[in-house]
Short mmCIF file of C-alpha atoms and ligand atoms in Angstrom, two decimals:
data_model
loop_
_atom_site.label_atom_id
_atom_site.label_comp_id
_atom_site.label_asym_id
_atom_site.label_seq_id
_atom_site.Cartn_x
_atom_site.Cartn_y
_atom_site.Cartn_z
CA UNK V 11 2.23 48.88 -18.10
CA UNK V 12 4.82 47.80 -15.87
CA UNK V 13 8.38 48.58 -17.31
CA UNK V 14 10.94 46.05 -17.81
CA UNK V 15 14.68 46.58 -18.32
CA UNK V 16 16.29 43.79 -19.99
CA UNK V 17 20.26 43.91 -20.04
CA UNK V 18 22.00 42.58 -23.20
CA UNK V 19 20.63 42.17 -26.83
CA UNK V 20 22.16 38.96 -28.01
CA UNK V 21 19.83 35.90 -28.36
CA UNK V 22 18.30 35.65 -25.09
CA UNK V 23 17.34 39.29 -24.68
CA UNK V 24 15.28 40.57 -27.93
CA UNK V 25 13.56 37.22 -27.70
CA UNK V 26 12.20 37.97 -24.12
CA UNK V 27 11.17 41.42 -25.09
CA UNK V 28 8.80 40.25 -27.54
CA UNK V 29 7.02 37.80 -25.38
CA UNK V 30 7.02 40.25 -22.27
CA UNK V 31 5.59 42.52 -24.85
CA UNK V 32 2.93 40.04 -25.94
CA UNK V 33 1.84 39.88 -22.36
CA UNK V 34 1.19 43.70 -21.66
CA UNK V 35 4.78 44.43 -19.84
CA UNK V 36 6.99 47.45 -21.12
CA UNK V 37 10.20 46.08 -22.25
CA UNK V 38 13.18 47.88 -23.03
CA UNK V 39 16.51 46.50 -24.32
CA UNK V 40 20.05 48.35 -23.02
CA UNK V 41 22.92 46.80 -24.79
CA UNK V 42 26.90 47.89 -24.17
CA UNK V 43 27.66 47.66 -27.89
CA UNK V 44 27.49 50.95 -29.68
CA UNK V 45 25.29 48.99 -32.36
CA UNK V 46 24.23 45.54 -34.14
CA UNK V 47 27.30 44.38 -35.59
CA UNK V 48 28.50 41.24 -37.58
CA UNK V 49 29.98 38.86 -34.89
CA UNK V 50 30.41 34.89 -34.12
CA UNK V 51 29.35 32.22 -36.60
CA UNK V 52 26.66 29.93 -36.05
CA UNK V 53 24.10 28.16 -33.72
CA UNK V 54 22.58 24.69 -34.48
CA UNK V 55 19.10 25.06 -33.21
CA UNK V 56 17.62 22.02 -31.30
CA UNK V 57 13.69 21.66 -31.81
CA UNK V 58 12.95 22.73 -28.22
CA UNK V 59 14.82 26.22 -29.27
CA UNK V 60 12.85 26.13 -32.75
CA UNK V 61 9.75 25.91 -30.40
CA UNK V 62 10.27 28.68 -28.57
CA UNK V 63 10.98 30.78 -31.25
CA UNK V 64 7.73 29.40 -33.03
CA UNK V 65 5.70 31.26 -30.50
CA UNK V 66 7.03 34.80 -31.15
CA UNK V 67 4.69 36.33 -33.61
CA UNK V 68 5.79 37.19 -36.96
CA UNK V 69 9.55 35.65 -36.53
CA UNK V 70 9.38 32.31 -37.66
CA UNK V 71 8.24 32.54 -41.26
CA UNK V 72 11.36 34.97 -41.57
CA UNK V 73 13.75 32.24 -39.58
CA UNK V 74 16.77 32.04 -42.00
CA UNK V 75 19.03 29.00 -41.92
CA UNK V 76 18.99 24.87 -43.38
CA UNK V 77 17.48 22.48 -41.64
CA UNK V 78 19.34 19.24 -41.04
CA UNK V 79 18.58 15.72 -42.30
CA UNK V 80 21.30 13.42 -41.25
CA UNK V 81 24.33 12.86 -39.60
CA UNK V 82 27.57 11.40 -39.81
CA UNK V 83 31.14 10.85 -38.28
CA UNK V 84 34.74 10.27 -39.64
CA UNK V 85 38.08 8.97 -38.13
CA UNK V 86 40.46 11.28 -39.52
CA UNK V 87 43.76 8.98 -37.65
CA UNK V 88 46.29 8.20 -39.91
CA UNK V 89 46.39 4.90 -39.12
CA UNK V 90 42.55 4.34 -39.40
CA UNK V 91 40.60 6.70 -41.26
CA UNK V 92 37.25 6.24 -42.48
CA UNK V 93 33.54 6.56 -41.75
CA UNK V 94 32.89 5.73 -38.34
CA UNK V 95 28.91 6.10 -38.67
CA UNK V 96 25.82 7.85 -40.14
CA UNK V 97 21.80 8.62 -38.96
CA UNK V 98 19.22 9.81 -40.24
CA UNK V 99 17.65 11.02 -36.93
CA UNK V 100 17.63 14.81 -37.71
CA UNK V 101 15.42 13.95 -40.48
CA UNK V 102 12.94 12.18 -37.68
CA UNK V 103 12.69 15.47 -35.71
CA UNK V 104 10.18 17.12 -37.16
CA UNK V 105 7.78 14.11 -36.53
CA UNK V 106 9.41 13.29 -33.19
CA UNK V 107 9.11 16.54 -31.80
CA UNK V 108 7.28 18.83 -34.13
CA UNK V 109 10.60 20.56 -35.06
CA UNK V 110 13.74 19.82 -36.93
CA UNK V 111 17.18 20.80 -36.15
CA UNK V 112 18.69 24.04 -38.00
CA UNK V 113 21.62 25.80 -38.72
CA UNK V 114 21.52 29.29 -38.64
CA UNK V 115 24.65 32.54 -38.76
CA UNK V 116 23.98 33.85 -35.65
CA UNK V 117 23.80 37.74 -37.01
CA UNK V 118 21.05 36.68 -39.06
CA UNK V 119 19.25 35.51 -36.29
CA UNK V 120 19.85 38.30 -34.30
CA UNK V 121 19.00 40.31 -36.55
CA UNK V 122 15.53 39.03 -37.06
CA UNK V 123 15.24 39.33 -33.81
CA UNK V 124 16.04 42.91 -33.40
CA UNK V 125 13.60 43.82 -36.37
CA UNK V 126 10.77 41.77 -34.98
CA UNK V 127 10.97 43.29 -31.27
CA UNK V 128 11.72 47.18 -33.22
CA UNK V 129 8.51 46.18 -34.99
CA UNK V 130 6.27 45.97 -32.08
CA UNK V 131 7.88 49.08 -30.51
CA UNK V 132 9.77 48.04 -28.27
CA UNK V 133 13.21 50.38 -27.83
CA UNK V 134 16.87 48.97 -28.04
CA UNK V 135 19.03 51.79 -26.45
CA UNK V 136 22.31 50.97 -27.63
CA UNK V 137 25.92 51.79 -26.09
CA UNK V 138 24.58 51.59 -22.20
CA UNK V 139 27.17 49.38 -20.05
CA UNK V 140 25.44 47.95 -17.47
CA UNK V 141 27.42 49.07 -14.06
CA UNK V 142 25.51 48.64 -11.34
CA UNK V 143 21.88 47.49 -10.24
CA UNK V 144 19.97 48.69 -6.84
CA UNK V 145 16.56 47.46 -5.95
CA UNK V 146 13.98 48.37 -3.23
CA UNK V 147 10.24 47.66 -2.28
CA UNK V 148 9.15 49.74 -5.71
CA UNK V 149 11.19 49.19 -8.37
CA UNK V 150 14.91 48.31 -9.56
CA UNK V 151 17.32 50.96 -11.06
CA UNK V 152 20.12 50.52 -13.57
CA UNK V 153 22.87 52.46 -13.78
CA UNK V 154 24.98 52.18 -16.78
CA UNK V 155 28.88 53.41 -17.58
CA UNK V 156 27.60 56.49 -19.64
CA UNK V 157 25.94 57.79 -16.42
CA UNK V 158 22.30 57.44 -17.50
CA UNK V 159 20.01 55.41 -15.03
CA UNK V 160 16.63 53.63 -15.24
CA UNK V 161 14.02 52.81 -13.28
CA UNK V 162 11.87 49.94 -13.22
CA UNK V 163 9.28 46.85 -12.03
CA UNK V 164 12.05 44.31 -12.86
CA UNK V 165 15.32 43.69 -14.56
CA UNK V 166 16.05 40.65 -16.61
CA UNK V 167 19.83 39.88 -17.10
CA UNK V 168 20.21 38.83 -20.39
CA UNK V 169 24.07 39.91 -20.17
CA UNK V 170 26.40 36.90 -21.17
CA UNK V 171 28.94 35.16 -20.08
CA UNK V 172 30.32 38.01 -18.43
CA UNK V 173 27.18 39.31 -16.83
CA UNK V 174 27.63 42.41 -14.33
CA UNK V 175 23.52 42.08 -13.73
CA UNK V 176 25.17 38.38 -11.99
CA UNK V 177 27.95 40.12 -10.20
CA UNK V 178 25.84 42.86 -8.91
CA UNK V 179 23.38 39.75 -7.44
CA UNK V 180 25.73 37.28 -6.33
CA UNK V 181 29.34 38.65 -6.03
CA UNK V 182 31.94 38.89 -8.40
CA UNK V 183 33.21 35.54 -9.64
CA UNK V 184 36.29 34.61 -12.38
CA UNK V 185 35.48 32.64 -15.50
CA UNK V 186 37.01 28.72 -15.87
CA UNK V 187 38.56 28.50 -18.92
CA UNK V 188 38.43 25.19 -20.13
CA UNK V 189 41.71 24.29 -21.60
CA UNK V 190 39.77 24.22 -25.29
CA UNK V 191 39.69 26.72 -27.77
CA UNK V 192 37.86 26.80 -30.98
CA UNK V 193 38.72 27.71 -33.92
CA UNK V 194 35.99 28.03 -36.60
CA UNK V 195 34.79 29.50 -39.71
CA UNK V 196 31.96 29.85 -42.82
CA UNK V 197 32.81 28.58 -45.82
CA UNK V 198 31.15 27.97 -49.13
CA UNK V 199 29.90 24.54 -49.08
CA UNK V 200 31.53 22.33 -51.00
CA UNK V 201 30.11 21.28 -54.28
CA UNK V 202 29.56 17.47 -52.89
CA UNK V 203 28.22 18.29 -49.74
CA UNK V 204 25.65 20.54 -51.53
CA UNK V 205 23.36 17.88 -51.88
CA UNK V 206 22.19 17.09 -48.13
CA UNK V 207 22.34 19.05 -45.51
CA UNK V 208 24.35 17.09 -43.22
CA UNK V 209 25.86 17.50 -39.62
CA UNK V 210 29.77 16.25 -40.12
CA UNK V 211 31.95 15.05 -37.15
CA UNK V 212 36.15 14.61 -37.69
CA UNK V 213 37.27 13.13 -34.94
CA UNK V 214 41.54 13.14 -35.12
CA UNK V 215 44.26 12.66 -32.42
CA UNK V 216 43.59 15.21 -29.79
CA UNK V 217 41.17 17.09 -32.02
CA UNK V 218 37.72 16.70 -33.14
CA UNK V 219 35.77 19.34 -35.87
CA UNK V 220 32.06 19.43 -36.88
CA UNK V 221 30.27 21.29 -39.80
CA UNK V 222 26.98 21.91 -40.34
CA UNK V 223 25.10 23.97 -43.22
CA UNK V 224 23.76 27.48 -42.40
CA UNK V 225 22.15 28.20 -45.65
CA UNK V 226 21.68 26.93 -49.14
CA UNK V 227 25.31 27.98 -50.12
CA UNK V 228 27.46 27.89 -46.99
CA UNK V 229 28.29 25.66 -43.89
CA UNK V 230 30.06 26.64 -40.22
CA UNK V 231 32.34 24.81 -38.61
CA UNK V 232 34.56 24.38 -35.90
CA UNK V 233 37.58 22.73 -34.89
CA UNK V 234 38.00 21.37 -31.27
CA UNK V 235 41.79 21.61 -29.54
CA UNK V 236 43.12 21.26 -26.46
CA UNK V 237 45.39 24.64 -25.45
CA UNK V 238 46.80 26.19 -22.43
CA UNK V 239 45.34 29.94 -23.54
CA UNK V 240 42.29 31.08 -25.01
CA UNK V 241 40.60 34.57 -25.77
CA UNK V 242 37.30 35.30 -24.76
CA UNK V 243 36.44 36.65 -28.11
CA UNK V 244 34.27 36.32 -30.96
CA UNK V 245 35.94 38.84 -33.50
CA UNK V 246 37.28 37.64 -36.92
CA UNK V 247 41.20 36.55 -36.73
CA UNK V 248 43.64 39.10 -38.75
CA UNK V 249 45.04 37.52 -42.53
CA UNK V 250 48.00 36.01 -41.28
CA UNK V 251 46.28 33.98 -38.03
CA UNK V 252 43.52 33.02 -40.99
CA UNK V 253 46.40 31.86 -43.01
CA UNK V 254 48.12 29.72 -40.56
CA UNK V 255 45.04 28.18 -39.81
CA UNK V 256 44.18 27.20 -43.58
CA UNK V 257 47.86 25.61 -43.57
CA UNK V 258 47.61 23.65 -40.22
CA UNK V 259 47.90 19.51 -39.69
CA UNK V 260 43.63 19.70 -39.89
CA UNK V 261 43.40 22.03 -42.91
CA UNK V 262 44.87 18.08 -44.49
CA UNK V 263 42.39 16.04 -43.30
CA UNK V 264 40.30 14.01 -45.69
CA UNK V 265 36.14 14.17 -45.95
CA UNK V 266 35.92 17.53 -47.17
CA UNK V 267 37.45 18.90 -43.67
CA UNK V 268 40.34 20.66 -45.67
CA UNK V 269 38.17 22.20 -48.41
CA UNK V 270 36.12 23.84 -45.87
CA UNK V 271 38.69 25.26 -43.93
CA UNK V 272 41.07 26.52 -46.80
CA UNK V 273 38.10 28.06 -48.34
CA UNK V 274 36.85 30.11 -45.18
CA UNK V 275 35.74 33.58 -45.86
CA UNK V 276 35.51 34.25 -41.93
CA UNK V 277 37.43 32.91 -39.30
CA UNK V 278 37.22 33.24 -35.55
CA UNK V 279 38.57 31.27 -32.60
CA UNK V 280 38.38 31.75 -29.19
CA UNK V 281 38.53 29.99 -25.52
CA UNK V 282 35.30 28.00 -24.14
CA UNK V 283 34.84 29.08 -20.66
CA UNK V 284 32.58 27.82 -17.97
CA UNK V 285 31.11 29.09 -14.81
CA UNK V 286 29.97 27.42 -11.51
CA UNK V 287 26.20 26.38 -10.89
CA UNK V 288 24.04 28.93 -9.29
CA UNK V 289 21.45 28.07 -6.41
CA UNK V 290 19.21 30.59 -7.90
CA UNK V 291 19.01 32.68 -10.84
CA UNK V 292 16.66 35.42 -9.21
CA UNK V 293 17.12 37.79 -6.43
CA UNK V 294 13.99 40.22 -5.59
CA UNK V 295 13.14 41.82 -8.36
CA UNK V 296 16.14 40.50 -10.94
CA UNK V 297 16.49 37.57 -12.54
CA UNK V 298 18.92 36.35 -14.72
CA UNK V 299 18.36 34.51 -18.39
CA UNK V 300 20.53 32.89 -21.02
CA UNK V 301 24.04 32.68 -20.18
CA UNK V 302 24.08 35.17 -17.32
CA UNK V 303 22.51 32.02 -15.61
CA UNK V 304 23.93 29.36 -17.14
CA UNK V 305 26.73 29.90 -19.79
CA UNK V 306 26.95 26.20 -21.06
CA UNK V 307 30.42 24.97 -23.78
CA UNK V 308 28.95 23.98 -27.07
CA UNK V 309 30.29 21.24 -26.63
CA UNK V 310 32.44 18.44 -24.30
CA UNK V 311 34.71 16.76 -26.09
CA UNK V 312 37.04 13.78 -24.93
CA UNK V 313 39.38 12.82 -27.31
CA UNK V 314 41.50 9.35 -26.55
CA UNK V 315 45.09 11.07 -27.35
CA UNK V 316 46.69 7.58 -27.46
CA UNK V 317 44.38 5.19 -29.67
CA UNK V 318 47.31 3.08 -30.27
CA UNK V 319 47.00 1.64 -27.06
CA UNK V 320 44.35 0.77 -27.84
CA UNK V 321 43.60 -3.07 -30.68
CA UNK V 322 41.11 -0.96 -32.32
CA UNK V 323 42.02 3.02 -33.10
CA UNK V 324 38.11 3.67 -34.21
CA UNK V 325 37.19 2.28 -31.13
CA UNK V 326 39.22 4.46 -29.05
CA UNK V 327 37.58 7.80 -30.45
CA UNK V 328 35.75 8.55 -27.69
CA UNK V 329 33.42 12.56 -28.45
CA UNK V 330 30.87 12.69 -25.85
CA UNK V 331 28.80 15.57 -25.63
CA UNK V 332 27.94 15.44 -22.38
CA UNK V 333 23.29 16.02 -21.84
CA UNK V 334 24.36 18.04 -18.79
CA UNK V 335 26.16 20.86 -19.95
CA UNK V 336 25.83 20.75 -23.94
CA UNK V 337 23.90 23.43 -24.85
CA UNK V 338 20.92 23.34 -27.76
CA UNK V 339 22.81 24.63 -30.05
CA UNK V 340 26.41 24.11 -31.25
CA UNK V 341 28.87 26.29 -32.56
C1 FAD J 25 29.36 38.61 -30.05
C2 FAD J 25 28.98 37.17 -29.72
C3 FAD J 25 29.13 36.18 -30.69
C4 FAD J 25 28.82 34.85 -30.39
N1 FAD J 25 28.98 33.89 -31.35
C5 FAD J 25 28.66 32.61 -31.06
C6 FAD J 25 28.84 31.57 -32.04
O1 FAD J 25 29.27 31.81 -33.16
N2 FAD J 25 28.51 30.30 -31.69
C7 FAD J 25 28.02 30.00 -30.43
O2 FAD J 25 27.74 28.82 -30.16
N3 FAD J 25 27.84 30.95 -29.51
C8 FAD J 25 28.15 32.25 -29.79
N4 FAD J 25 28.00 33.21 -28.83
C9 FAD J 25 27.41 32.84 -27.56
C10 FAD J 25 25.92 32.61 -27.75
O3 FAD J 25 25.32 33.70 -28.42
C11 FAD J 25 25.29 32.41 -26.41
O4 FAD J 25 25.91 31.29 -25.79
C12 FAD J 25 23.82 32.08 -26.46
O5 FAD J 25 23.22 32.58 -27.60
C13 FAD J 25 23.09 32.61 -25.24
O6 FAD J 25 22.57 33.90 -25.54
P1 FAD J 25 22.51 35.06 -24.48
O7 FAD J 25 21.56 36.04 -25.06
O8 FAD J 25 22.27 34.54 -23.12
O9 FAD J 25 23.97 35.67 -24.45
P2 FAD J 25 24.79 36.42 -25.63
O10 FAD J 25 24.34 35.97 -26.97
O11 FAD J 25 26.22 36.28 -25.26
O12 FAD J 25 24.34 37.95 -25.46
C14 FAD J 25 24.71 38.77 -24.35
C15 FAD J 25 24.55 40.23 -24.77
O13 FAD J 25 24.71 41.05 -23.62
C16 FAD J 25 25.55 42.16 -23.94
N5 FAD J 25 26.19 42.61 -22.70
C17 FAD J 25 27.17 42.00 -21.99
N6 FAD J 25 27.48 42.70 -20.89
C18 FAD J 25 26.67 43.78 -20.89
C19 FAD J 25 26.52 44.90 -19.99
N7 FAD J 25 27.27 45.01 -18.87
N8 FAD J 25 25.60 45.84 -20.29
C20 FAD J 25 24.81 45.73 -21.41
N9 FAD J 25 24.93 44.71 -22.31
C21 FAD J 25 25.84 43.75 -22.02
C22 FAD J 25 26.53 41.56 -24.95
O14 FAD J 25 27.14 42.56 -25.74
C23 FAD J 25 25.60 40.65 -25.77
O15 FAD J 25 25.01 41.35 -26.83
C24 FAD J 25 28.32 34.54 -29.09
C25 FAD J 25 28.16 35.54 -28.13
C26 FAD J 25 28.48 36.85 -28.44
C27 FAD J 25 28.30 37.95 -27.37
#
């Protein structure tokens, strides 16, 4: 059985163990962390990512999360508030594309990842940095920051934003930060929004937030801002950052935006970065997967910062997620 060494156990790499697995390879996970740890907040799962993760044996029957049924946006302007517009297309998904669309806490689903490739044997070896990567005619060996190093067939990069398996292949290359931060959180849901599971949109001056549910009892969400600095960081904010937040301009705004954030149990905000397009995501006997090849923004906002300039302020909300570089899933 050919080994491969897959770099990084977040999303992308557990779920390629199992189907390398499936297929007769010998996958094993090295991830820098020193063990599975409660981090981030959510992912809204797209039906093409419900598909794939339909074909990993035992997993989906286990998949935690809400799945959506409609959707619907509010101006939260002061001079114009009000509901801007509603669909029902999540609730078409599942006929459309033989999936729906579903929130999930992104621990959970790692988790169930991590116990479904640990089920089939295959080893997660846990506090190895990836350093460096060498490859020849036979094989490929890692070398990680505690010293150890591994040999074999092929790596797969499954290392992030920050991927060294990426610098080791194609150079070492800074992060864009994209002058947007978010700041989000998971909150009980509130007693009216109980009812459907619904994908919400504020969009303010300057600012935009969305919510979505993640389980029977509690929605994510995430507010949108333009800001010179951001940290790269998923950890939970301290008290008194949490406390600011819940008394911020958007903690006021109407359509249950303000319960949700004043009730947050966790909050976390950090910096959306971006890197540039690669001509390949493979080199010899590496490849790269997930974000090492492609770290996409969960989402491109453009928010019309003037509207009065504008006859009609609703009209001037302008929140395009742009196809190219939204990713399937939403924070
Ligand atoms: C802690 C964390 C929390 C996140 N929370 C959210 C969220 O709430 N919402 C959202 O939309 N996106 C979140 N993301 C990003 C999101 O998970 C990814 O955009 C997406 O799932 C792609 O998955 P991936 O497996 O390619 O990368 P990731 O999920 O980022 O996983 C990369 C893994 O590689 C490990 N790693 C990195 N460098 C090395 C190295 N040198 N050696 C060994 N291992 C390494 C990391 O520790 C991580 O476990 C989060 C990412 C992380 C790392």
């Amino acid at each position: 059985m050919a080994k491969v060494i897959i770099v990084g156990c977040g999303v992308a790499g557990p779920a390629l163990a199992i189907f390398l697995k499936q297929l007769g390879f010998n996958p094993v996970i090295y991830e820098r962390t020193k063990g599975f740890a409660d981090a981030g907040l959510s992912l809204l799962l797209q039906p093409n990512g419900l598909k794939v993760l339909s074909l990993l044996p035992g997993l989906f029957a286990a998949l935690p999360g809400k799945n959506i049924v409609s959707m619907s946006s509010y101006s939260t302007l002061e001079e114009d508030p009000g509901l801007l517009g509603k669909n029902d297309v999540p609730a078409d998904m599942p006929e459309a594309f033989g999936y729906p669309m579903r929130g999930v806490r992104r621990t959970e689903l790692i988790r169930l990842l991590i116990n479904t490739a640990e089920a089939q044997g295959i080893s997660i070896r846990w506090g190895h940095r990836l350093s460096n990567v060498e490859q020849n005619e036979a094989g490929v060996t890692a070398t990680f920051s505690n010293g150890f190093s591994d040999t074999g067939a092929f790596l797969v990069g499954c290392d992030g934003l920050h991927s060294a398996t990426r610098a080791a292949l194609f150079g070492e290359e800074p992060t864009t930060f994209l002058e947007l931060t978010q700041t989000g959180g998971i909150s009980p849901t509130p007693s009216d929004m109980l009812d459907h599971a619904y994908v919400i949109n504020w969009c303010g001056n300057g600012a935009h937030m969305m919510a979505y549910p993640i389980s029977d009892t509690h929605t994510s969400w995430a507010i949108t801002l333009r800001e010179g600095e951001g940290r790269e960081t998923w950890r939970a904010v301290d008290q008194h950052e949490a406390e600011t937040i819940k008394r911020s301009s958007i903690a006021q705004w109407g359509f249950g935006a303000s319960e949700l954030i004043k009730t947050a149990e966790k909050i976390v905000k950090f910096g959306l970065y971006d890197r540039p397009e690669l001509h390949s995501w493979h080199k010899g006997r590496i490849v790269l997967l997930g974000d090492a090849a492609h770290p996409t923004p969960p989402v491109c906002l453009r928010v019309n910062t003037r509207p009065s300039s504008i006859p009609h302020a609703k009209d001037s909300i302008l929140v395009k997620a742009q196809t190219r570089h939204s990713k399937t899933f939403i924070t």
